[in-house]
Amino acid sequence: MNPSDAPLDSAWGDAVRVLTLDNPPVNALSFAYCAKLLAELHAAHADDAVQAIVITGSHGLFSAGADVNDFQSEMPPNAVTIRDVIAAIEASVKVHVAAIEGNCLGGGLELSLACDYRAATADAKLGLPEIRLGLLPGAGGTQRLPRLIGARAALEFMLKGSSVSAERALELGIIDEIAPSDLLERAKALAKGPKRRISERQAIIAKDLPMQAAPYVVAQAHKMVPPEANGGLAAHKLIDAVQAAVELPFSFGIARESRLFDELVRSEPSLALRHVFFAERELSKIPGGSSFDEVYPERSRGARDDKGIEKVGVVGAGTMGSGIAIAFAQAGIPVVIVDNNDEAVDKARQTVMGMFMYQVQMGRLTQEEAWKRGQSIQFTDDWKELADADVIVEAVFENLDVKREVFRKLDAIAKPQAILASNTSTLDIDALARETKRPDRVLGLHFFVPANIMPLLEIVRGTETSPETIATAFRLAKKLRKKGVLSGNAFGFIGNRMIFDYVQAANALAEEGVTPARIDAVMKEFGFPMGPFAMSDLSGLDVGLAVQKAAGPQAIGRTNVLERLVEAKRLGQKTMAGYFKYDKAVGKGREPIRDPAVEEMFAEEARKAGIAPREYSDDEIRDRLLGALVARGEKLLEEGVALRPGDIDIVYVYGYGFPPHHGGPMWYAAHQRVPVHA
Ligand code: T1G
């Protein structure tokens, strides 16, 4: 019988010292807090009455790991770090048990790996997300985890950086048991077991692989991750650290890990990713009283709930409307989707159900979950079904008069406290609000295609939108697991307004003789998933031309290549030809193929416009395009359309594929001295 199964006698209970991690809001293991924790540990180690130590959390979690703020400046001399706390546990002869509830991340998980046993509640979430900060687990995780679960599984766990459930952690062997109830009692019972240091184990590759396979596993891993210069720096260093765990004695591996960590913590990609981490957490802090905590002070952090958003309506059953409905259903909010046209309603039903079936096939949803979500969406042409919705999102054709008509109708049907939102990507929110008797409860909620996947949500504040309405929008964004970014009500808001100048700059370069293929290649080399011309082809050249026209005379380019392409029905990917050609046999018709005819069209139009061709280096091309983004970004900050440079960076990282290891356009410009073009 396992000693931990024996009923806990009070005497043993008293011999176990429980140390509670308590550093709100997320028990971050800052240098300051580690000093306190180390003192508590030393006291417990020195106390003969203490036979074992249980370390547990508070505020609903174990720990979010090291305090990322501590890395923003040089480490003070004599700083006490997680490594020192772990070294004390490692040196002690007393048994240590981690009692894990809620999030146990980064240095928090590494602390638990230094313990001899780990028990967790069923809701625990365990992860080593350091790679998302451009770092690697720097407190022994790269040396202990391979020894605990095998190098291959450890690599996969750390390269992904995502959290796993307690159940999965038990399967992997990261924790010893899931405590159905009374976590502390289970932990104290586990503490009866023998001292069991992970550091004394030999790292295996995997249960089904011999040690000789190590070089192959390591080489495969290096092949699987992006190049160091393109966002893969931390990943390659992490693989090197795990290789050390397999090849070197523990203490040598720890030294290698520390050296690699110290390189990464000063690296540009990690500085950029830490900027993104903190910029994300600033988004909902709105000066002047729209922050959630300011508007709903009575609701403390733990008590955040979604009372008040119990049903959502979506008007317009097209691609955007269906995607938005799925996003709400995925967040567990019942949705009614309305459209005048029965055919559109039926098509939306097929699209939505098709999406859920696809998620079942991909193993992301169980059949039952898919059924439940499908049931939570109501499809109808009866607008009266919107009468009890708390928030209604309009996603109809991008035409001001059509949308005005919809807002008049919604204002008459919706309950007085309902919020009316438009998914417009360019139109004037105030013009829609003026059609209602509730302008304070009208705003823009600009989703990105596909709305159920893209993590960005522009929250567009109209002149009369109230702080409560904005705060509710941020709460909704959090519930939808989206990055809500506040934008002023201006043409193209933040993202589209900047991308407009970016695409114009790309066209100007093409007019000066640089081929669209080369321009796109330069931006892909920089880290974008695609270049400006392929992006224009994806969103449709007819849409691009319509937006250009809507933007007014100053937006017209020096040549009319875009008009000529649209006239020639070369609308982009959807017509298999735009700035590039597309062939179903190549990359499922999504791979851009260079088209000399378009390059000739640019040259011809440039000659007509008297534009002389010019040689550009790749760096000049990159800086010209990024410069256009940054220049517009600075204007949007001056005009108050965007609140902070960090907000703009989040828009671009989560909405436009800006490489996160470059921090976003504003951060990049500030750190790379990009020449800013007016
Ligand atoms: N350090 C400093 N501050 C942190 C923090 C951290 N690790 N985690 C959260 N915060 C702050 C955050 O800025 C916000 O502050 C508040 O806590 C609430 O956070 C040696 C090197 C735990 C899942 O990457 O994933 O360990 O805005 O809004 O949505 O190997 O926070 O209120 O002023 O996100 O409930 C690795 C990061 C560190 C985990 C909670 N750990 N945190 O989510 O709240 S590196 C991470 C999270 C490391 C070692 C290495 C999430 C969360 P404010 P929040 P939430």
XYZ file of C-alpha atoms and ligand atoms in Angstrom:
733
model
C 0.000 0.000 0.000
C 1.441 3.446 -1.032
C 2.369 5.288 2.202
C 0.430 8.313 0.938
C -2.793 6.270 0.940
C -2.654 5.793 4.732
C -5.061 8.152 6.566
C -3.220 11.306 7.649
C -2.549 11.295 11.379
C -2.530 14.744 13.011
C 1.020 14.285 14.320
C 2.312 13.929 10.764
C 0.095 16.823 9.731
C 1.844 19.021 12.297
C 5.270 17.924 11.071
C 4.509 19.267 7.610
C 5.151 22.996 7.071
C 2.868 24.550 4.451
C 4.384 27.506 2.578
C 1.808 29.554 0.658
C 2.906 31.551 -2.391
C 1.173 34.876 -1.854
C 2.156 37.732 -4.198
C -1.045 39.051 -5.859
C -2.325 39.158 -8.482
C -0.530 36.127 -9.992
C 2.039 35.074 -7.315
C 4.834 36.190 -9.623
C 8.188 34.960 -8.248
C 9.881 38.327 -8.318
C 13.375 38.874 -6.910
C 11.771 40.565 -3.891
C 9.278 37.754 -3.325
C 11.939 35.058 -3.801
C 13.952 36.635 -0.985
C 10.950 36.236 1.317
C 10.268 32.691 0.135
C 13.907 31.670 0.558
C 13.866 32.917 4.144
C 10.712 30.886 4.851
C 12.332 27.811 3.296
C 15.521 28.205 5.292
C 13.449 28.489 8.465
C 11.558 25.309 7.643
C 14.766 23.479 6.723
C 16.383 24.509 10.012
C 13.383 23.558 12.165
C 13.790 19.978 13.377
C 10.070 19.725 14.077
C 9.470 20.146 10.360
C 9.844 16.844 8.549
C 8.432 17.885 5.177
C 7.320 21.015 3.279
C 4.276 21.587 1.125
C 4.359 24.576 -1.210
C 0.976 25.794 -2.408
C -0.541 28.887 -4.046
C -3.276 31.432 -3.356
C -5.587 33.838 -5.253
C -6.798 30.853 -7.286
C -3.441 29.898 -8.750
C -0.029 28.384 -7.902
C 2.180 30.912 -9.726
C 2.566 32.649 -13.091
C 6.317 32.184 -12.815
C 9.113 34.720 -12.694
C 8.136 38.387 -12.610
C 8.694 39.453 -16.212
C 9.182 43.043 -15.015
C 12.420 41.895 -13.359
C 13.919 41.196 -16.791
C 13.293 44.727 -18.051
C 16.454 45.975 -16.357
C 19.853 44.627 -15.258
C 19.541 42.134 -12.391
C 20.511 43.943 -9.152
C 23.566 42.473 -7.415
C 22.589 40.027 -4.596
C 19.130 39.612 -6.153
C 17.489 36.394 -4.941
C 16.033 34.470 -7.872
C 13.898 31.377 -8.388
C 17.197 29.536 -9.025
C 18.288 30.282 -5.447
C 14.954 29.077 -4.050
C 15.214 25.895 -6.115
C 18.830 25.332 -5.062
C 17.705 25.427 -1.429
C 15.029 22.799 -2.068
C 17.501 20.680 -4.040
C 20.044 20.824 -1.182
C 17.550 19.950 1.535
C 17.080 16.363 2.748
C 13.463 17.079 3.613
C 10.696 16.042 1.237
C 8.990 18.904 -0.637
C 5.587 18.595 -2.275
C 3.965 21.092 -4.648
C 0.205 21.430 -4.140
C -0.962 22.972 -7.394
C -4.256 24.743 -8.024
C -5.040 26.879 -11.110
C -2.208 28.218 -13.246
C 1.268 26.805 -12.618
C 3.452 28.423 -15.270
C 7.094 29.095 -16.072
C 9.233 29.447 -12.963
C 6.214 28.323 -10.935
C 6.241 24.926 -12.682
C 10.042 24.790 -12.421
C 9.694 25.362 -8.657
C 7.287 22.426 -8.498
C 9.723 20.282 -10.557
C 12.343 20.898 -7.853
C 9.934 19.317 -5.382
C 9.861 15.568 -4.883
C 6.123 15.190 -5.557
C 3.392 17.199 -7.291
C -0.353 16.991 -6.621
C -2.844 19.140 -8.481
C -6.527 19.941 -8.512
C -8.490 19.013 -11.623
C -8.638 22.666 -12.765
C -4.883 23.113 -12.690
C -3.166 24.377 -15.848
C 0.535 23.597 -16.189
C 2.866 25.142 -18.757
C 6.309 26.509 -19.602
C 5.375 29.487 -21.829
C 8.836 31.111 -21.756
C 9.290 30.608 -25.515
C 6.390 33.035 -26.037
C 8.550 35.643 -24.328
C 11.555 34.760 -26.486
C 13.098 32.965 -23.504
C 13.584 29.401 -22.324
C 12.764 27.932 -18.897
C 15.752 29.302 -17.018
C 15.275 27.796 -13.548
C 16.109 24.196 -14.296
C 13.084 23.344 -16.417
C 15.157 22.368 -19.474
C 17.177 19.933 -17.333
C 14.514 18.496 -15.017
C 11.592 18.054 -17.443
C 13.553 15.811 -19.890
C 14.620 13.710 -16.893
C 10.983 13.441 -15.774
C 9.096 12.827 -19.043
C 11.802 12.175 -21.657
C 13.593 14.639 -23.909
C 11.209 14.331 -26.881
C 8.042 14.989 -24.841
C 9.809 17.753 -22.919
C 10.902 19.435 -26.151
C 7.386 19.320 -27.542
C 5.991 20.705 -24.268
C 8.444 23.610 -24.087
C 8.516 24.436 -27.825
C 4.735 24.768 -27.824
C 4.680 26.837 -24.643
C 0.964 26.199 -24.180
C -0.561 24.999 -20.931
C -1.908 21.492 -20.400
C -4.711 20.316 -18.142
C -4.051 18.416 -14.927
C -5.293 15.283 -16.655
C -2.770 15.670 -19.499
C -0.007 16.556 -17.008
C -0.754 13.303 -15.172
C -0.645 11.353 -18.459
C 2.722 12.953 -19.286
C 4.037 12.156 -15.801
C 4.553 15.789 -14.801
C 2.327 15.426 -11.735
C 1.887 12.432 -9.456
C -1.817 12.737 -8.773
C -4.960 14.777 -9.197
C -6.515 15.510 -5.807
C -10.301 15.202 -6.195
C -10.726 17.234 -3.007
C -8.616 18.504 -0.120
C -5.451 19.197 -2.103
C -3.370 20.030 0.975
C -4.253 16.754 2.725
C -3.266 14.808 -0.388
C -0.021 16.772 -0.583
C 0.782 16.099 3.064
C 0.131 12.398 2.489
C 2.481 12.410 -0.521
C 5.129 14.019 1.692
C 5.413 10.720 3.547
C 7.144 9.290 0.501
C 10.929 9.060 0.130
C 13.160 11.988 -1.016
C 13.124 11.827 -4.827
C 15.203 14.386 -6.746
C 14.507 14.569 -10.464
C 18.079 15.875 -10.900
C 19.424 12.432 -9.971
C 17.664 10.771 -12.874
C 19.155 10.119 -16.295
C 17.308 11.857 -19.131
C 15.879 9.386 -21.643
C 14.807 10.374 -25.168
C 11.459 8.605 -25.000
C 10.126 5.327 -23.624
C 10.102 3.858 -27.182
C 13.435 5.302 -28.352
C 17.029 4.262 -27.479
C 19.554 6.907 -26.347
C 21.301 6.520 -29.729
C 18.305 8.314 -31.246
C 19.261 11.537 -29.426
C 21.150 13.194 -32.328
C 18.274 12.420 -34.691
C 15.630 13.847 -32.303
C 17.729 16.981 -31.766
C 18.369 17.453 -35.497
C 14.679 16.936 -36.284
C 13.723 19.521 -33.687
C 16.076 22.127 -35.168
C 14.526 21.493 -38.591
C 10.995 21.960 -37.237
C 11.461 25.461 -35.835
C 11.892 28.765 -37.730
C 15.390 30.072 -38.496
C 17.048 32.038 -35.659
C 16.732 35.297 -37.650
C 13.037 34.731 -38.286
C 11.618 34.252 -34.807
C 13.344 30.946 -34.011
C 16.186 32.141 -31.768
C 14.673 30.982 -28.455
C 13.559 27.678 -29.947
C 17.051 26.750 -31.158
C 18.583 27.706 -27.802
C 15.927 25.653 -26.031
C 16.805 22.606 -28.150
C 20.482 23.152 -27.295
C 19.578 23.192 -23.585
C 17.609 19.943 -23.833
C 20.504 18.370 -25.753
C 22.673 19.272 -22.743
C 20.165 17.535 -20.465
C 20.646 14.329 -22.456
C 24.414 14.561 -22.873
C 25.730 16.265 -19.718
C 25.626 15.718 -15.960
C 22.873 17.754 -14.271
C 25.063 20.574 -12.908
C 26.770 21.092 -16.304
C 23.346 21.154 -17.966
C 22.134 23.764 -15.501
C 25.178 25.920 -16.281
C 24.489 25.584 -20.035
C 20.821 26.482 -19.484
C 21.755 29.617 -17.512
C 24.184 30.776 -20.174
C 21.595 30.283 -22.942
C 18.915 32.013 -20.851
C 21.167 35.002 -20.186
C 21.829 35.344 -23.938
C 18.111 35.283 -24.697
C 17.000 37.667 -21.969
C 19.087 40.427 -23.626
C 18.103 39.452 -27.181
C 16.059 41.717 -29.452
C 13.337 39.084 -30.097
C 12.758 38.590 -26.368
C 12.671 42.341 -25.694
C 10.110 42.597 -28.511
C 7.962 39.723 -27.235
C 8.031 41.061 -23.659
C 6.876 44.399 -25.066
C 3.953 42.592 -26.721
C 3.197 40.789 -23.414
C 2.862 44.034 -21.485
C 1.242 45.978 -24.335
C -1.531 43.361 -24.386
C -2.159 43.921 -20.698
C -2.379 47.688 -21.105
C -5.120 47.510 -23.773
C -8.145 47.705 -21.486
C -6.669 50.497 -19.342
C -8.495 53.462 -20.856
C -7.618 56.888 -19.453
C -10.702 58.870 -18.462
C -12.887 56.151 -16.996
C -13.759 53.437 -19.466
C -11.596 50.767 -17.863
C -13.576 47.756 -16.653
C -12.367 48.156 -13.055
C -13.293 51.881 -13.047
C -16.778 51.331 -14.488
C -17.522 48.165 -12.488
C -15.475 48.693 -9.266
C -17.829 46.403 -7.368
C -16.744 43.457 -9.420
C -13.286 42.414 -8.094
C -10.806 40.522 -10.261
C -11.928 37.049 -9.206
C -15.588 37.907 -9.635
C -15.392 38.887 -13.279
C -18.520 37.389 -14.738
C -20.582 37.818 -17.805
C -23.858 38.694 -16.227
C -25.264 41.278 -18.590
C -24.202 39.552 -21.830
C -26.501 36.553 -21.925
C -27.606 36.733 -25.545
C -26.107 38.288 -28.650
C -27.690 39.095 -31.993
C -25.915 39.207 -35.357
C -27.514 40.923 -38.343
C -26.274 39.705 -41.745
C -25.658 36.014 -42.395
C -22.730 36.448 -44.780
C -19.127 35.279 -44.197
C -18.470 37.890 -41.494
C -21.849 37.423 -39.790
C -21.425 33.638 -39.655
C -17.871 33.933 -38.329
C -18.964 36.395 -35.636
C -21.831 34.087 -34.607
C -19.383 31.172 -34.300
C -17.041 33.325 -32.191
C -19.836 34.047 -29.701
C -20.983 30.406 -29.658
C -17.386 29.313 -29.005
C -17.388 31.674 -26.018
C -20.546 30.018 -24.700
C -22.834 33.002 -25.444
C -26.161 32.095 -27.153
C -26.540 33.838 -30.526
C -29.424 34.662 -32.880
C -28.355 35.396 -36.464
C -30.829 37.306 -38.607
C -30.985 37.960 -42.339
C -33.808 39.023 -44.661
C -32.797 36.541 -47.242
C -33.783 32.935 -46.459
C -31.084 31.639 -48.757
C -28.455 33.541 -46.785
C -29.883 32.170 -43.513
C -29.730 28.592 -44.852
C -26.199 29.144 -46.186
C -25.136 30.526 -42.796
C -26.559 27.447 -41.070
C -24.538 25.182 -43.369
C -21.387 27.306 -42.930
C -21.667 27.288 -39.164
C -22.500 23.593 -38.820
C -19.775 22.812 -41.357
C -17.290 24.735 -39.193
C -18.251 22.791 -36.054
C -18.025 19.445 -37.901
C -14.591 20.433 -39.148
C -13.524 21.159 -35.546
C -14.777 17.674 -34.524
C -12.745 16.094 -37.339
C -9.702 18.081 -36.191
C -10.285 16.758 -32.670
C -10.731 20.269 -31.293
C -14.333 19.589 -30.266
C -16.218 16.495 -29.179
C -19.371 15.612 -31.093
C -21.382 16.645 -28.033
C -19.622 20.026 -27.720
C -20.209 20.684 -31.440
C -23.870 19.782 -31.063
C -24.227 22.044 -28.019
C -22.605 24.962 -29.841
C -24.760 24.364 -32.884
C -27.809 24.444 -30.642
C -26.711 27.762 -29.138
C -27.068 29.513 -32.505
C -30.546 30.392 -33.749
C -30.963 31.154 -37.493
C -33.991 33.278 -38.498
C -35.363 36.005 -40.743
C -37.548 37.256 -37.882
C -35.944 40.431 -36.490
C -38.204 40.295 -33.422
C -35.933 37.507 -32.147
C -33.400 40.269 -31.447
C -35.693 42.022 -28.932
C -34.055 40.436 -25.858
C -30.437 40.488 -27.048
C -27.924 42.342 -24.839
C -25.553 43.160 -27.692
C -26.396 43.215 -31.416
C -23.621 43.243 -34.028
C -24.529 44.455 -37.497
C -22.496 42.765 -40.251
C -24.333 43.644 -43.462
C -22.993 44.911 -46.796
C -20.437 47.744 -46.399
C -22.743 50.580 -47.474
C -23.627 53.557 -45.243
C -27.266 53.888 -46.310
C -27.899 50.149 -45.897
C -26.326 50.236 -42.429
C -28.261 53.377 -41.430
C -31.500 51.572 -42.305
C -30.433 48.592 -40.191
C -29.610 50.797 -37.174
C -32.964 52.570 -37.390
C -34.675 49.160 -37.413
C -32.569 47.757 -34.561
C -33.143 50.831 -32.395
C -36.887 50.212 -32.661
C -36.675 46.460 -31.918
C -33.877 46.161 -29.348
C -34.470 46.498 -25.601
C -33.478 49.946 -24.221
C -30.264 48.776 -22.516
C -29.044 46.771 -25.520
C -25.748 47.773 -27.132
C -25.755 48.201 -30.928
C -22.431 47.552 -32.647
C -21.328 47.744 -36.272
C -18.709 45.478 -37.794
C -17.934 48.159 -40.396
C -14.257 48.360 -41.346
C -14.274 51.934 -42.653
C -17.605 53.718 -42.127
C -18.515 56.511 -39.674
C -19.879 55.131 -36.382
C -21.407 58.516 -35.457
C -23.458 58.459 -38.665
C -24.974 55.150 -37.500
C -25.436 56.326 -33.905
C -27.395 59.349 -35.149
C -29.997 56.909 -36.530
C -30.789 55.774 -32.973
C -32.075 57.183 -29.649
C -29.178 55.477 -27.834
C -25.957 56.957 -29.299
C -24.243 56.266 -25.935
C -24.796 52.550 -26.529
C -23.534 52.520 -30.139
C -19.970 51.613 -31.085
C -17.920 49.710 -33.667
C -16.812 46.120 -33.070
C -14.486 45.493 -36.004
C -13.785 41.754 -36.326
C -11.152 40.389 -38.739
C -11.630 37.556 -41.270
C -12.201 34.765 -40.219
C -13.953 36.302 -37.201
C -14.040 33.058 -35.199
C -10.250 32.685 -35.503
C -8.563 36.092 -35.836
C -7.625 37.271 -32.305
C -7.941 41.023 -32.956
C -11.049 43.147 -32.253
C -11.013 46.891 -32.881
C -13.392 48.565 -30.407
C -14.410 51.827 -32.106
C -15.569 54.619 -29.814
C -18.080 57.093 -31.305
C -18.390 60.656 -30.087
C -21.220 59.736 -27.717
C -20.285 56.164 -26.823
C -20.409 55.889 -23.015
C -17.621 54.568 -20.748
C -19.945 51.724 -19.677
C -20.445 50.663 -23.293
C -16.684 50.671 -23.897
C -16.039 48.722 -20.691
C -18.654 46.154 -21.699
C -16.959 45.835 -25.091
C -13.614 45.076 -23.411
C -15.274 42.504 -21.207
C -16.803 40.935 -24.301
C -13.397 40.891 -26.020
C -11.928 39.039 -23.009
C -14.810 36.556 -23.070
C -14.228 36.001 -26.808
C -10.498 35.520 -26.058
C -9.751 38.418 -28.405
C -7.357 41.329 -28.049
C -9.703 44.306 -27.788
C -8.004 47.527 -28.972
C -9.716 50.902 -28.572
C -9.838 53.038 -31.724
C -11.209 56.474 -32.390
C -13.919 56.854 -35.011
C -11.795 57.792 -38.031
C -11.549 56.469 -41.600
C -10.149 52.916 -41.499
C -9.751 53.098 -37.690
C -6.189 51.946 -36.785
C -5.335 48.807 -38.736
C -6.873 49.527 -42.127
C -5.840 53.198 -42.057
C -2.192 52.207 -41.648
C -2.295 49.271 -44.078
C -3.663 51.669 -46.672
C -0.439 53.738 -46.581
C 1.632 50.536 -46.497
C -0.011 49.250 -49.699
C 0.342 52.670 -51.331
C 4.066 52.672 -50.521
C 4.341 49.212 -52.076
C 2.604 50.446 -55.227
C 4.916 53.444 -55.385
C 7.953 51.119 -55.263
C 6.456 48.999 -58.039
C 5.967 52.141 -60.099
C 9.675 52.843 -59.579
C 10.547 49.470 -61.073
C 10.710 47.088 -58.102
C 8.694 43.978 -58.941
C 5.725 43.022 -56.734
C 7.339 39.592 -56.307
C 10.530 41.134 -54.897
C 8.663 43.497 -52.596
C 6.607 40.611 -51.207
C 9.723 38.456 -50.809
C 11.426 41.183 -48.756
C 8.447 41.492 -46.387
C 8.168 37.697 -46.037
C 11.894 37.602 -45.227
C 11.171 40.189 -42.521
C 8.626 37.790 -41.045
C 5.187 38.692 -42.465
C 3.206 35.603 -43.579
C 2.699 37.354 -46.958
C 3.696 40.554 -48.742
C 1.479 43.573 -49.536
C 0.608 42.468 -53.093
C -0.388 38.913 -52.143
C -2.364 40.408 -49.244
C -4.184 42.773 -51.640
C -4.936 39.826 -53.939
C -6.345 37.880 -50.925
C -8.683 40.641 -49.795
C -9.721 41.397 -53.403
C -8.572 44.234 -55.662
C -12.172 45.414 -56.143
C -12.433 45.894 -52.358
C -9.053 47.682 -52.389
C -10.205 50.033 -55.158
C -13.539 50.734 -53.381
C -11.668 51.616 -50.161
C -9.226 53.785 -52.144
C -12.149 55.683 -53.669
C -13.874 56.008 -50.262
C -10.646 57.393 -48.807
C -10.879 60.441 -51.080
C -8.757 62.138 -53.765
C -5.528 62.173 -51.693
C -5.582 58.404 -51.776
C -5.373 58.050 -55.513
C -1.961 56.643 -56.598
C 0.379 58.189 -59.193
C -0.703 55.573 -61.736
C -3.911 53.607 -62.339
C -2.571 50.074 -62.370
C -5.168 49.031 -59.771
C -8.063 50.389 -61.852
C -6.731 48.631 -64.972
C -6.466 45.306 -63.124
C -10.021 45.624 -61.777
C -11.353 46.614 -65.214
C -9.625 43.503 -66.578
C -11.522 41.455 -63.934
C -8.184 40.570 -62.297
C -9.633 40.855 -58.766
C -7.016 38.724 -57.025
C -7.087 35.172 -55.669
C -10.855 34.893 -56.145
C -10.419 35.349 -59.944
C -7.087 33.454 -59.998
C -5.359 36.636 -61.165
C -4.579 39.998 -59.631
C -1.100 41.407 -59.054
C -0.041 37.754 -59.330
C -1.448 34.750 -61.164
C -2.798 31.728 -59.255
C -3.033 28.122 -60.393
C -5.148 25.475 -58.658
C -2.271 23.045 -59.225
C 0.127 25.272 -57.261
C -0.492 25.581 -53.490
C -4.222 24.883 -53.906
C -4.469 28.091 -55.993
C -3.240 30.218 -53.090
C 0.431 30.451 -54.104
C 1.181 33.798 -55.870
C 2.868 33.290 -59.261
C 4.891 36.140 -60.754
C 3.192 37.740 -63.786
C 5.457 39.718 -66.128
C 2.325 41.269 -67.704
C 1.604 43.129 -64.459
C 5.226 44.215 -64.106
C 5.006 45.547 -67.676
C 1.759 47.344 -66.780
C 3.517 49.107 -63.870
C 6.421 50.096 -66.167
C 4.078 51.375 -68.877
C 1.963 53.436 -66.457
C 5.113 54.760 -64.765
C 6.509 55.921 -68.088
C 3.187 57.694 -68.804
C 3.365 59.356 -65.360
C 7.020 60.290 -65.855
C 8.176 58.179 -62.944
C 11.839 57.209 -63.354
C 12.844 53.670 -62.357
C 15.232 53.428 -59.363
C 17.393 50.707 -57.776
C 16.471 49.783 -54.177
C 18.236 47.481 -51.705
C 16.138 44.983 -49.746
C 16.704 47.060 -46.594
C 15.469 50.196 -48.358
C 12.355 48.373 -49.558
C 11.653 47.044 -46.059
C 12.257 50.413 -44.383
C 10.176 52.275 -46.955
C 7.149 50.069 -46.263
C 7.589 49.913 -42.497
C 8.273 53.637 -42.535
C 4.882 54.241 -44.161
C 3.174 52.173 -41.467
C 4.990 53.993 -38.663
C 4.407 57.463 -40.101
C 0.652 56.828 -40.218
C 0.824 55.253 -36.758
C 2.369 58.436 -35.382
C -0.349 60.529 -37.015
C -3.056 58.308 -35.459
C -1.445 58.826 -32.030
C -1.326 62.605 -32.574
C -4.995 62.572 -33.665
C -5.955 60.410 -30.663
C -7.339 57.662 -32.898
C -4.899 55.265 -31.222
C -4.196 55.586 -27.495
C -0.670 54.159 -27.218
C 2.079 52.921 -29.548
C 1.655 49.542 -27.834
C -1.991 49.419 -28.930
C -0.896 49.875 -32.556
C 1.666 47.112 -32.128
C -1.016 44.718 -30.834
C -3.277 45.603 -33.795
C -0.471 44.687 -36.192
C 0.800 41.590 -34.398
C -2.681 40.078 -33.936
C -4.484 41.474 -36.986
C -1.996 41.948 -39.820
C 0.646 39.254 -39.321
C 3.383 41.640 -38.126
C 6.107 39.285 -36.781
C 5.809 39.355 -32.944
C 9.573 38.883 -32.523
C 9.868 42.380 -34.005
C 7.430 43.768 -31.422
C 5.057 45.597 -33.791
C 5.705 48.565 -36.142
C 6.003 51.256 -33.464
C 8.280 49.227 -31.184
C 10.388 48.126 -34.153
C 10.793 51.703 -35.389
C 11.761 52.845 -31.911
C 14.378 50.080 -31.636
C 15.643 49.836 -35.210
C 15.757 53.491 -36.274
C 13.583 52.921 -39.320
C 13.582 56.116 -41.414
C 9.946 57.340 -41.097
C 8.540 58.408 -44.430
C 5.903 61.186 -44.392
N 5.255 38.611 -14.434
C 4.802 39.863 -14.137
N 3.490 40.255 -14.200
C 2.615 39.311 -14.574
C 3.012 37.985 -14.913
C 4.394 37.652 -14.817
N 4.853 36.421 -15.084
N 1.901 37.304 -15.264
C 0.866 38.168 -15.142
N 1.290 39.363 -14.729
C 0.461 40.551 -14.451
C -0.139 41.161 -15.714
O 0.742 42.045 -16.337
C -1.375 41.848 -15.154
O -0.970 43.045 -14.593
C -1.818 40.927 -14.019
O -0.656 40.154 -13.681
C -2.902 39.986 -14.449
O -2.475 39.304 -15.607
C 12.712 31.592 -14.868
C 11.927 33.133 -17.083
C -1.176 33.905 -15.375
C -2.551 33.109 -17.268
O 4.622 33.758 -19.258
O -0.045 33.990 -18.903
O 8.979 32.187 -15.460
O -2.212 44.572 -16.047
O -4.286 40.185 -17.119
O -5.821 36.979 -17.932
O 11.906 30.115 -16.396
O -1.122 36.472 -16.788
O -3.142 43.942 -13.848
O -1.073 45.392 -14.014
O -2.778 38.292 -17.849
O -6.070 36.153 -15.554
C 6.548 32.849 -17.532
C 2.374 35.009 -17.988
C 7.319 33.988 -16.968
C 2.842 33.653 -17.672
C -3.305 35.070 -15.867
N 5.142 33.037 -17.230
N 1.061 35.307 -17.435
O -4.053 35.584 -16.920
O -4.504 37.947 -16.028
S 9.029 33.833 -17.391
C 4.276 33.493 -18.125
C -0.058 34.785 -17.995
C 9.625 32.635 -16.334
C 11.522 31.188 -15.655
C 11.015 32.164 -16.621
C -1.356 35.285 -17.443
C -2.062 34.322 -16.464
P -1.909 44.269 -14.633
P -3.526 38.969 -16.770
P -5.236 36.672 -16.617
